[in-house]
Amino acid sequence: SILSMDITFLLDWGNRNLEPLRDVSNKKTFISNELSRIDAIGWLTLSKEASCKKPSFFDRFNAKSPDYYEVMLVKARSELLSLVDTLNKMKNEFFREIRDLYLDAVSLRVCIDELPDDQKLIADNRVRTLMASHQTAAMLQQTIELSLKQAADSIQQIDSFLSVTMPQWKMVNNI
């Protein structure tokens, strides 16, 4: 065999791209939890319901004012905007890592036939691990893009409510 590699080298092949995969996975979990905590759609729903409700005499004393909902929506929008920025950076950086992970797997696959017999099985198993990791990374990339779209859609809905419905609601309450 022309090509001979240290077994440790084979076992570590592509590892430089596996660690970022774990990091991005952990960050994505954190962001998913943050999206749930912010609950922009929940705040929008509550705001829309409150804005459509005809105020009664007792609502003047007990109901939350439009200003309350406005503050909560502005806060949710600000938090979502920060998450959009984070998700967008993750998406752009992670794309390179996914590509590199695939290239690591393909380059090792090309080398397998040239390896000594005792290293072929190790290399083949490593290729399988890298390819499975690449598939996981591609799915993670899709979830990042989906979360990015959901956050952007929520921001747009909040903007629409704050610029159209909220001013009308405030005018009605001041009559």
C-alpha angles and dihedrals in degrees: 000000000000095000121058124168135185110258091232089056091052093048090051096045110132094004092128087070098041095063094056087050090059091045093050090047090054092046091049090052090052091049092049089053090049092051089053092047093050090050094188093172090052091052091047091051092049091047093049092048092049092047092052095048116099108237116244127202092263093049089071087067104031110025124090113251125240086252090064092055091043092055092048093048093047089050092049090048092051092049091047091050090054090050091048089055091049093046092048091053091047091050094051096044095041093053090067092048092051091051092047091049090054091048090051090054094046094046091051091046089056091052097049097086091054095051124097114263094254090058099043095079092048091049093045091052089048091052089052091051092049093047092048089048089050090054090049090049091051090052090048089051089055092051090050090052091046092050089048091053093046092050092047091049090050091051090052092049091049091049091051092049094046095047100040114018100032097057090047091048092050091050092051091049092051094054 
